[in-house]
Short mmCIF file of the C-alpha atoms (twelve columns), coordinates in Angstrom:
data_MODEL
# 
_entry.id   MODEL 
# 
loop_
_atom_site.group_PDB 
_atom_site.id 
_atom_site.type_symbol 
_atom_site.label_atom_id 
_atom_site.label_alt_id 
_atom_site.label_comp_id 
_atom_site.label_asym_id 
_atom_site.label_seq_id 
_atom_site.Cartn_x 
_atom_site.Cartn_y 
_atom_site.Cartn_z 
_atom_site.pdbx_PDB_model_num 
ATOM 1   C CA . MET A 1   0.000   0.000   0.000   1 
ATOM 2   C CA . ALA A 2   1.299   3.456   -0.925  1 
ATOM 3   C CA . GLN A 3   2.326   5.416   2.157   1 
ATOM 4   C CA . THR A 4   1.836   8.926   0.749   1 
ATOM 5   C CA . LEU A 5   -1.388  9.951   -0.960  1 
ATOM 6   C CA . PRO A 6   -1.723  13.362  -2.664  1 
ATOM 7   C CA . VAL A 7   -5.303  14.665  -2.366  1 
ATOM 8   C CA . ALA A 8   -7.253  17.809  -3.195  1 
ATOM 9   C CA . ILE A 9   -10.514 19.514  -2.332  1 
ATOM 10  C CA . VAL A 10  -12.052 21.637  -5.084  1 
ATOM 11  C CA . GLN A 11  -13.749 24.490  -3.240  1 
ATOM 12  C CA . ALA A 12  -15.648 26.206  -6.008  1 
ATOM 13  C CA . ALA A 13  -18.977 27.654  -7.043  1 
ATOM 14  C CA . PRO A 14  -21.298 25.170  -8.734  1 
ATOM 15  C CA . ILE A 15  -23.507 26.035  -11.673 1 
ATOM 16  C CA . PRO A 16  -26.886 25.600  -9.969  1 
ATOM 17  C CA . LEU A 17  -29.669 23.654  -11.706 1 
ATOM 18  C CA . ALA A 18  -27.815 23.329  -15.050 1 
ATOM 19  C CA . ILE A 19  -26.070 20.049  -14.312 1 
ATOM 20  C CA . GLY A 20  -24.657 19.598  -17.817 1 
ATOM 21  C CA . ASP A 21  -22.736 22.865  -17.547 1 
ATOM 22  C CA . GLY A 22  -21.751 21.926  -13.985 1 
ATOM 23  C CA . ILE A 23  -20.172 18.684  -15.195 1 
ATOM 24  C CA . THR A 24  -18.065 20.606  -17.712 1 
ATOM 25  C CA . LYS A 25  -16.826 22.893  -14.929 1 
ATOM 26  C CA . ALA A 26  -16.171 19.960  -12.601 1 
ATOM 27  C CA . VAL A 27  -14.073 18.145  -15.221 1 
ATOM 28  C CA . GLU A 28  -11.978 21.270  -15.761 1 
ATOM 29  C CA . LEU A 29  -11.381 21.813  -12.024 1 
ATOM 30  C CA . ALA A 30  -10.770 18.153  -11.208 1 
ATOM 31  C CA . GLY A 31  -8.407  17.961  -14.161 1 
ATOM 32  C CA . GLU A 32  -6.425  20.874  -12.758 1 
ATOM 33  C CA . ALA A 33  -6.124  19.149  -9.364  1 
ATOM 34  C CA . ILE A 34  -5.098  15.847  -10.960 1 
ATOM 35  C CA . LYS A 35  -2.525  17.660  -13.084 1 
ATOM 36  C CA . GLN A 36  -0.979  18.844  -9.805  1 
ATOM 37  C CA . GLY A 37  -0.704  15.203  -8.705  1 
ATOM 38  C CA . ALA A 38  -3.894  14.564  -6.726  1 
ATOM 39  C CA . LYS A 39  -5.040  10.932  -6.705  1 
ATOM 40  C CA . LEU A 40  -8.273  11.737  -4.858  1 
ATOM 41  C CA . VAL A 41  -10.292 14.890  -5.569  1 
ATOM 42  C CA . ALA A 42  -13.322 15.893  -3.469  1 
ATOM 43  C CA . PHE A 43  -16.141 18.334  -4.204  1 
ATOM 44  C CA . GLY A 44  -18.784 19.586  -1.756  1 
ATOM 45  C CA . GLU A 45  -22.419 18.592  -1.306  1 
ATOM 46  C CA . THR A 46  -24.464 18.541  -4.544  1 
ATOM 47  C CA . PHE A 47  -21.826 20.395  -6.560  1 
ATOM 48  C CA . LEU A 48  -23.656 19.129  -9.652  1 
ATOM 49  C CA . GLY A 49  -26.883 21.093  -9.470  1 
ATOM 50  C CA . GLY A 50  -25.868 23.300  -6.557  1 
ATOM 51  C CA . TYR A 51  -27.033 23.274  -2.956  1 
ATOM 52  C CA . PRO A 52  -30.749 24.335  -2.744  1 
ATOM 53  C CA . LEU A 53  -30.097 27.553  -0.833  1 
ATOM 54  C CA . TRP A 54  -33.629 28.865  -1.220  1 
ATOM 55  C CA . LEU A 55  -34.937 26.352  1.330   1 
ATOM 56  C CA . ASP A 56  -33.138 28.249  4.107   1 
ATOM 57  C CA . GLU A 57  -32.742 31.699  2.613   1 
ATOM 58  C CA . ALA A 58  -35.921 32.562  0.681   1 
ATOM 59  C CA . PRO A 59  -38.865 33.681  2.870   1 
ATOM 60  C CA . GLY A 60  -41.888 31.447  2.380   1 
ATOM 61  C CA . ALA A 61  -40.070 28.777  0.340   1 
ATOM 62  C CA . ALA A 62  -41.610 26.013  2.478   1 
ATOM 63  C CA . LEU A 63  -45.189 27.294  2.168   1 
ATOM 64  C CA . TRP A 64  -47.661 24.951  0.517   1 
ATOM 65  C CA . ASP A 65  -47.857 25.435  -3.253  1 
ATOM 66  C CA . HIS A 66  -45.199 28.172  -3.302  1 
ATOM 67  C CA . PRO A 67  -44.870 28.972  -7.050  1 
ATOM 68  C CA . GLY A 68  -41.100 29.478  -6.950  1 
ATOM 69  C CA . THR A 69  -40.437 26.282  -4.993  1 
ATOM 70  C CA . ARG A 70  -42.633 24.307  -7.384  1 
ATOM 71  C CA . ALA A 71  -40.794 25.775  -10.371 1 
ATOM 72  C CA . MET A 72  -37.404 24.969  -8.844  1 
ATOM 73  C CA . HIS A 73  -38.448 21.378  -8.190  1 
ATOM 74  C CA . ARG A 74  -39.597 20.917  -11.773 1 
ATOM 75  C CA . ILE A 75  -36.310 22.315  -13.090 1 
ATOM 76  C CA . MET A 76  -34.288 20.092  -10.745 1 
ATOM 77  C CA . LEU A 77  -36.183 17.000  -11.913 1 
ATOM 78  C CA . ASP A 78  -35.636 17.927  -15.548 1 
ATOM 79  C CA . ASN A 79  -31.886 18.431  -15.097 1 
ATOM 80  C CA . ALA A 80  -30.988 15.757  -12.525 1 
ATOM 81  C CA . ILE A 81  -28.645 12.903  -13.349 1 
ATOM 82  C CA . VAL A 82  -30.179 9.489   -13.979 1 
ATOM 83  C CA . ALA A 83  -28.911 5.905   -14.115 1 
ATOM 84  C CA . ASN A 84  -26.187 5.393   -16.747 1 
ATOM 85  C CA . ASP A 85  -26.181 9.116   -17.476 1 
ATOM 86  C CA . GLU A 86  -23.867 9.691   -20.439 1 
ATOM 87  C CA . ARG A 87  -23.256 13.294  -19.327 1 
ATOM 88  C CA . LEU A 88  -21.061 11.874  -16.529 1 
ATOM 89  C CA . LEU A 89  -18.708 10.039  -18.912 1 
ATOM 90  C CA . PRO A 90  -16.080 12.838  -18.962 1 
ATOM 91  C CA . LEU A 91  -15.621 12.461  -15.197 1 
ATOM 92  C CA . GLN A 92  -15.219 8.707   -15.575 1 
ATOM 93  C CA . GLU A 93  -12.776 9.139   -18.448 1 
ATOM 94  C CA . LEU A 94  -10.703 11.545  -16.358 1 
ATOM 95  C CA . CYS A 95  -10.420 8.946   -13.579 1 
ATOM 96  C CA . ASP A 96  -9.612  6.178   -16.031 1 
ATOM 97  C CA . ALA A 97  -6.910  8.187   -17.768 1 
ATOM 98  C CA . HIS A 98  -5.094  9.234   -14.595 1 
ATOM 99  C CA . ASP A 99  -5.806  6.376   -12.164 1 
ATOM 100 C CA . ALA A 100 -7.514  8.839   -9.828  1 
ATOM 101 C CA . CYS A 101 -10.763 9.034   -7.844  1 
ATOM 102 C CA . ILE A 102 -13.267 11.907  -7.771  1 
ATOM 103 C CA . SER A 103 -15.960 12.357  -5.110  1 
ATOM 104 C CA . ILE A 104 -18.714 14.712  -6.248  1 
ATOM 105 C CA . GLY A 105 -22.270 15.387  -5.126  1 
ATOM 106 C CA . ALA A 106 -25.269 15.509  -7.454  1 
ATOM 107 C CA . HIS A 107 -29.030 15.678  -7.606  1 
ATOM 108 C CA . GLU A 108 -30.132 12.266  -8.880  1 
ATOM 109 C CA . ARG A 109 -33.542 11.313  -10.240 1 
ATOM 110 C CA . VAL A 110 -34.953 7.819   -9.630  1 
ATOM 111 C CA . ARG A 111 -38.393 7.479   -11.167 1 
ATOM 112 C CA . SER A 112 -40.107 10.665  -9.964  1 
ATOM 113 C CA . SER A 113 -38.050 11.349  -6.834  1 
ATOM 114 C CA . LEU A 114 -34.800 13.211  -6.239  1 
ATOM 115 C CA . TYR A 115 -31.899 11.960  -4.131  1 
ATOM 116 C CA . ASN A 116 -28.812 13.692  -2.779  1 
ATOM 117 C CA . ASN A 117 -26.087 11.414  -4.108  1 
ATOM 118 C CA . GLN A 118 -22.352 11.735  -3.421  1 
ATOM 119 C CA . LEU A 119 -20.798 9.786   -6.287  1 
ATOM 120 C CA . LEU A 120 -17.309 8.317   -6.066  1 
ATOM 121 C CA . PHE A 121 -15.800 7.934   -9.534  1 
ATOM 122 C CA . ARG A 122 -12.969 5.395   -9.624  1 
ATOM 123 C CA . PRO A 123 -10.793 4.070   -12.458 1 
ATOM 124 C CA . GLY A 124 -12.089 1.090   -14.388 1 
ATOM 125 C CA . GLN A 125 -15.320 0.713   -12.404 1 
ATOM 126 C CA . ASP A 126 -18.777 2.222   -12.263 1 
ATOM 127 C CA . PRO A 127 -19.180 5.165   -9.876  1 
ATOM 128 C CA . LEU A 128 -19.882 4.172   -6.266  1 
ATOM 129 C CA . PRO A 129 -23.078 5.945   -5.122  1 
ATOM 130 C CA . HIS A 130 -23.972 7.131   -1.655  1 
ATOM 131 C CA . ARG A 131 -27.488 8.522   -1.243  1 
ATOM 132 C CA . LYS A 132 -28.034 10.704  1.807   1 
ATOM 133 C CA . LEU A 133 -29.861 8.644   4.430   1 
ATOM 134 C CA . VAL A 134 -31.760 11.515  6.051   1 
ATOM 135 C CA . PRO A 135 -32.282 14.868  4.334   1 
ATOM 136 C CA . THR A 136 -32.036 17.558  7.001   1 
ATOM 137 C CA . HIS A 137 -34.958 19.807  7.927   1 
ATOM 138 C CA . GLY A 138 -36.135 21.736  4.823   1 
ATOM 139 C CA . GLU A 139 -34.185 19.423  2.513   1 
ATOM 140 C CA . ARG A 140 -37.023 16.922  2.936   1 
ATOM 141 C CA . LEU A 141 -39.060 19.089  0.578   1 
ATOM 142 C CA . ILE A 142 -36.666 18.020  -2.188  1 
ATOM 143 C CA . TRP A 143 -34.827 14.783  -1.443  1 
ATOM 144 C CA . MET A 144 -35.942 11.215  -0.830  1 
ATOM 145 C CA . ARG A 145 -34.192 9.199   1.910   1 
ATOM 146 C CA . GLY A 146 -31.488 6.786   0.803   1 
ATOM 147 C CA . ASP A 147 -31.172 3.175   2.015   1 
ATOM 148 C CA . GLY A 148 -28.422 0.877   3.215   1 
ATOM 149 C CA . SER A 149 -27.594 -0.349  -0.283  1 
ATOM 150 C CA . THR A 150 -25.397 2.705   -0.874  1 
ATOM 151 C CA . LEU A 151 -23.371 2.499   2.338   1 
ATOM 152 C CA . GLY A 152 -20.019 1.326   1.064   1 
ATOM 153 C CA . VAL A 153 -16.375 2.054   0.329   1 
ATOM 154 C CA . HIS A 154 -14.069 1.778   -2.653  1 
ATOM 155 C CA . GLN A 155 -10.935 -0.338  -2.334  1 
ATOM 156 C CA . ALA A 156 -8.174  1.662   -3.988  1 
ATOM 157 C CA . GLU A 157 -4.597  0.451   -4.272  1 
ATOM 158 C CA . TRP A 158 -3.666  2.742   -1.370  1 
ATOM 159 C CA . GLY A 159 -6.625  1.842   0.912   1 
ATOM 160 C CA . LYS A 160 -10.366 2.311   1.293   1 
ATOM 161 C CA . VAL A 161 -12.295 5.535   0.688   1 
ATOM 162 C CA . GLY A 162 -15.929 6.352   1.452   1 
ATOM 163 C CA . ASN A 163 -18.411 9.248   1.640   1 
ATOM 164 C CA . LEU A 164 -21.003 10.639  3.994   1 
ATOM 165 C CA . ILE A 165 -23.024 13.794  3.459   1 
ATOM 166 C CA . CYS A 166 -23.492 16.703  5.843   1 
ATOM 167 C CA . TRP A 167 -25.546 15.847  8.957   1 
ATOM 168 C CA . GLU A 168 -25.114 12.104  8.410   1 
ATOM 169 C CA . HIS A 169 -21.941 12.754  10.381  1 
ATOM 170 C CA . TRP A 170 -24.127 13.213  13.463  1 
ATOM 171 C CA . MET A 171 -25.657 9.748   13.017  1 
ATOM 172 C CA . PRO A 172 -23.566 7.625   15.451  1 
ATOM 173 C CA . LEU A 173 -24.591 4.314   13.884  1 
ATOM 174 C CA . ALA A 174 -23.785 5.523   10.369  1 
ATOM 175 C CA . ARG A 175 -20.336 6.497   11.596  1 
ATOM 176 C CA . ALA A 176 -19.923 3.119   13.294  1 
ATOM 177 C CA . ALA A 177 -20.898 1.333   10.084  1 
ATOM 178 C CA . MET A 178 -18.389 3.318   8.040   1 
ATOM 179 C CA . HIS A 179 -15.635 2.775   10.608  1 
ATOM 180 C CA . ASN A 180 -16.309 -0.955  10.363  1 
ATOM 181 C CA . LEU A 181 -15.652 -0.759  6.617   1 
ATOM 182 C CA . GLY A 182 -12.114 0.422   7.348   1 
ATOM 183 C CA . GLU A 183 -11.760 3.759   5.599   1 
ATOM 184 C CA . ALA A 184 -8.271  5.134   5.172   1 
ATOM 185 C CA . VAL A 185 -9.726  8.337   3.735   1 
ATOM 186 C CA . HIS A 186 -13.227 9.699   4.234   1 
ATOM 187 C CA . VAL A 187 -14.918 12.453  2.231   1 
ATOM 188 C CA . ALA A 188 -17.266 14.594  4.325   1 
ATOM 189 C CA . ALA A 189 -19.396 16.616  1.913   1 
ATOM 190 C CA . TRP A 190 -20.877 19.873  3.241   1 
ATOM 191 C CA . PRO A 191 -22.454 23.012  1.741   1 
ATOM 192 C CA . THR A 192 -20.237 25.205  3.994   1 
ATOM 193 C CA . VAL A 193 -17.808 23.794  6.560   1 
ATOM 194 C CA . ARG A 194 -19.101 25.865  9.470   1 
ATOM 195 C CA . GLU A 195 -17.309 25.796  12.822  1 
ATOM 196 C CA . GLU A 196 -19.409 22.927  14.182  1 
ATOM 197 C CA . TYR A 197 -19.032 21.051  10.893  1 
ATOM 198 C CA . ALA A 198 -15.266 21.449  11.094  1 
ATOM 199 C CA . LEU A 199 -15.309 20.080  14.640  1 
ATOM 200 C CA . ASN A 200 -17.464 17.184  13.485  1 
ATOM 201 C CA . SER A 201 -15.109 16.370  10.604  1 
ATOM 202 C CA . ARG A 202 -12.075 16.413  12.877  1 
ATOM 203 C CA . HIS A 203 -13.950 14.222  15.377  1 
ATOM 204 C CA . TYR A 204 -14.713 11.726  12.590  1 
ATOM 205 C CA . ALA A 205 -11.018 11.594  11.734  1 
ATOM 206 C CA . PHE A 206 -10.051 10.984  15.381  1 
ATOM 207 C CA . GLU A 207 -12.830 8.459   16.031  1 
ATOM 208 C CA . GLY A 208 -12.313 6.563   12.776  1 
ATOM 209 C CA . ARG A 209 -8.525  6.858   12.753  1 
ATOM 210 C CA . CYS A 210 -8.685  8.029   9.154   1 
ATOM 211 C CA . PHE A 211 -7.996  11.115  7.083   1 
ATOM 212 C CA . VAL A 212 -11.009 13.335  6.378   1 
ATOM 213 C CA . LEU A 213 -11.530 15.655  3.427   1 
ATOM 214 C CA . ALA A 214 -14.247 18.074  4.590   1 
ATOM 215 C CA . ALA A 215 -15.349 19.640  1.313   1 
ATOM 216 C CA . GLY A 216 -17.467 22.792  1.124   1 
ATOM 217 C CA . LEU A 217 -18.921 24.928  -1.652  1 
ATOM 218 C CA . VAL A 218 -18.750 28.604  -2.522  1 
ATOM 219 C CA . GLN A 219 -22.158 29.707  -3.769  1 
ATOM 220 C CA . ARG A 220 -23.535 33.153  -4.409  1 
ATOM 221 C CA . LYS A 221 -26.974 34.512  -5.173  1 
ATOM 222 C CA . ALA A 222 -25.622 35.520  -8.573  1 
ATOM 223 C CA . ASP A 223 -24.759 31.867  -9.244  1 
ATOM 224 C CA . LEU A 224 -28.417 30.933  -8.760  1 
ATOM 225 C CA . PHE A 225 -29.519 33.532  -11.311 1 
ATOM 226 C CA . ASP A 226 -26.869 32.316  -13.765 1 
ATOM 227 C CA . GLY A 227 -27.795 28.662  -13.337 1 
ATOM 228 C CA . LEU A 228 -31.497 29.361  -13.683 1 
ATOM 229 C CA . GLU A 229 -30.908 31.170  -16.975 1 
ATOM 230 C CA . ARG A 230 -28.746 28.304  -18.256 1 
ATOM 231 C CA . ALA A 231 -31.513 25.845  -17.298 1 
ATOM 232 C CA . GLY A 232 -34.083 27.706  -19.380 1 
ATOM 233 C CA . GLY A 233 -35.316 30.316  -16.921 1 
ATOM 234 C CA . ASP A 234 -38.603 30.691  -15.061 1 
ATOM 235 C CA . SER A 235 -40.256 33.851  -13.725 1 
ATOM 236 C CA . ASP A 236 -41.538 32.221  -10.505 1 
ATOM 237 C CA . ALA A 237 -38.129 30.694  -9.747  1 
ATOM 238 C CA . LYS A 238 -36.463 34.036  -10.443 1 
ATOM 239 C CA . GLU A 239 -38.805 35.769  -8.006  1 
ATOM 240 C CA . LEU A 240 -37.914 33.168  -5.355  1 
ATOM 241 C CA . ILE A 241 -34.194 33.882  -5.812  1 
ATOM 242 C CA . GLU A 242 -34.780 37.637  -5.717  1 
ATOM 243 C CA . ALA A 243 -36.325 37.252  -2.249  1 
ATOM 244 C CA . ILE A 244 -33.040 35.897  -0.850  1 
ATOM 245 C CA . GLU A 245 -31.066 38.422  1.208   1 
ATOM 246 C CA . GLY A 246 -27.298 38.600  0.988   1 
ATOM 247 C CA . ASP A 247 -24.883 37.665  -1.758  1 
ATOM 248 C CA . VAL A 248 -22.415 34.959  -0.663  1 
ATOM 249 C CA . LEU A 249 -24.451 32.141  0.893   1 
ATOM 250 C CA . ASN A 250 -22.032 29.172  0.911   1 
ATOM 251 C CA . LYS A 251 -18.585 30.099  2.178   1 
ATOM 252 C CA . GLY A 252 -16.320 27.105  1.704   1 
ATOM 253 C CA . LYS A 253 -13.940 26.791  4.687   1 
ATOM 254 C CA . SER A 254 -12.939 23.290  3.579   1 
ATOM 255 C CA . LEU A 255 -10.299 21.429  5.549   1 
ATOM 256 C CA . ILE A 256 -8.253  18.247  5.535   1 
ATOM 257 C CA . ALA A 257 -7.825  16.468  8.880   1 
ATOM 258 C CA . ALA A 258 -5.395  13.765  10.018  1 
ATOM 259 C CA . PRO A 259 -6.245  10.661  12.117  1 
ATOM 260 C CA . ASP A 260 -5.240  12.506  15.303  1 
ATOM 261 C CA . SER A 261 -7.699  15.321  14.359  1 
ATOM 262 C CA . ARG A 262 -5.081  17.957  13.536  1 
ATOM 263 C CA . VAL A 263 -5.756  20.160  10.519  1 
ATOM 264 C CA . LEU A 264 -3.348  19.528  7.638   1 
ATOM 265 C CA . ALA A 265 -4.813  22.143  5.296   1 
ATOM 266 C CA . GLN A 266 -7.440  24.852  5.697   1 
ATOM 267 C CA . ALA A 267 -9.237  26.864  3.017   1 
ATOM 268 C CA . GLY A 268 -10.680 30.336  3.283   1 
ATOM 269 C CA . GLU A 269 -14.088 31.534  2.113   1 
ATOM 270 C CA . GLY A 270 -13.293 31.987  -1.581  1 
ATOM 271 C CA . GLU A 271 -12.735 29.653  -4.505  1 
ATOM 272 C CA . GLU A 272 -9.524  27.634  -4.326  1 
ATOM 273 C CA . ILE A 273 -8.135  24.119  -4.637  1 
ATOM 274 C CA . LEU A 274 -6.839  22.804  -1.317  1 
ATOM 275 C CA . TYR A 275 -3.993  20.278  -1.448  1 
ATOM 276 C CA . ALA A 276 -2.332  17.917  1.028   1 
ATOM 277 C CA . ASP A 277 -0.058  14.886  1.005   1 
ATOM 278 C CA . LEU A 278 -1.444  12.248  3.378   1 
ATOM 279 C CA . ASP A 279 1.046   10.072  5.257   1 
ATOM 280 C CA . LEU A 280 -1.007  6.883   5.464   1 
ATOM 281 C CA . SER A 281 1.363   5.354   8.007   1 
ATOM 282 C CA . GLU A 282 -0.223  7.692   10.567  1 
ATOM 283 C CA . ILE A 283 -3.320  5.480   10.569  1 
ATOM 284 C CA . GLY A 284 -1.588  2.443   12.037  1 
ATOM 285 C CA . ALA A 285 0.346   4.550   14.525  1 
ATOM 286 C CA . ASN A 286 -2.851  6.133   15.856  1 
ATOM 287 C CA . LEU A 287 -4.671  2.787   16.078  1 
ATOM 288 C CA . THR A 288 -2.291  1.944   18.925  1 
ATOM 289 C CA . SER A 289 -4.430  3.853   21.417  1 
ATOM 290 C CA . LEU A 290 -7.883  3.804   19.804  1 
ATOM 291 C CA . ASP A 291 -9.662  1.446   17.416  1 
ATOM 292 C CA . THR A 292 -13.393 2.065   17.834  1 
ATOM 293 C CA . ASP A 293 -14.176 -0.903  15.579  1 
ATOM 294 C CA . GLY A 294 -11.672 -3.223  17.281  1 
ATOM 295 C CA . HIS A 295 -9.909  -3.189  20.641  1 
ATOM 296 C CA . TYR A 296 -11.944 -0.171  21.831  1 
ATOM 297 C CA . SER A 297 -15.281 -1.809  21.008  1 
ATOM 298 C CA . ARG A 298 -17.474 -4.090  23.087  1 
ATOM 299 C CA . PRO A 299 -19.310 -6.415  20.694  1 
ATOM 300 C CA . ASP A 300 -20.455 -8.455  23.697  1 
ATOM 301 C CA . VAL A 301 -22.400 -5.383  24.894  1 
ATOM 302 C CA . PHE A 302 -23.262 -3.502  21.687  1 
ATOM 303 C CA . GLU A 303 -24.403 -4.953  18.372  1 
ATOM 304 C CA . LEU A 304 -25.035 -3.118  15.100  1 
ATOM 305 C CA . SER A 305 -26.943 -4.641  12.179  1 
ATOM 306 C CA . VAL A 306 -26.865 -2.890  8.786   1 
ATOM 307 C CA . ASP A 307 -29.513 -3.733  6.184   1 
ATOM 308 C CA . THR A 308 -27.858 -3.313  2.788   1 
ATOM 309 C CA . ARG A 309 -30.869 -4.379  0.723   1 
ATOM 310 C CA . ALA A 310 -32.110 -1.842  -1.810  1 
ATOM 311 C CA . LYS A 311 -35.605 -0.606  -0.935  1 
ATOM 312 C CA . GLY A 312 -37.326 0.242   -4.189  1 
ATOM 313 C CA . GLY A 313 -40.756 0.554   -2.617  1 
ATOM 314 C CA . VAL A 314 -42.482 -1.984  -4.873  1 
ATOM 315 C CA . THR A 315 -41.572 -5.614  -5.528  1 
ATOM 316 C CA . TRP A 316 -42.848 -7.126  -8.772  1 
ATOM 317 C CA . ALA A 317 -43.242 -10.897 -8.706  1 
ATOM 318 C CA . SER A 318 -44.264 -13.132 -11.608 1 
# 
């Protein structure tokens, strides 16, 4: 196993709603990071499609039959990625060509519902999906809940890598399940890495004895207007955006944490690519004192069962 892993977080503004244009931007930015040597590149929560800021920032967005919210949902459904989406091929080709992995969030459509999916592109294999288990608060107006079938890790030549999204990091059993899978590197996808989110990400690193890439977005009100226009425009959706106060609404603050929780690299509030070289030998050294899935566990007292069956809602039998 390689002992040094070069990684990067792309802290950038998405192109909201217009996922096709967002993929083009993501390929360009990920390509820049890979050119600098990164073997794992992480983007923030729903970079493809943008974080739905209006749920928190637009007055009345959660009201029943709000015209702007309805318009936004229709546009998101129309633009969302789907199974075997050919628009994603450039990301896969980038991984294949450079033997690198890319973790990137997207709005995904399955039948008539939307999911928050953090996709892990890896060379020579289909992307590994992780659908957010519990959308937080107002997010439930948009996203369906994921199931245990997308809790998993990718086995790279240097170790295992997995994803969780935002407030899933406050689900103790989800963390325990991921620790059991033996991550060497974990991608924590956030809209903004606020102070408490930074603490949470560093805690995950310490608890899981792994490296954590806490990836945030930079997103401005102007980005929403731009994305809406690229996606075809809508007067009700535009009015919803206009009601949002302030300009910069996602403020990055990405960080990379080591298995002892120290911060290896810290981003500011603007757009940048954050780099670090991870010394993977630190994992074994830190396991000396704490292995929450091994010598610091009590399986005779506590037992966790994870249902990894896909729950499609309807079973058709002949």
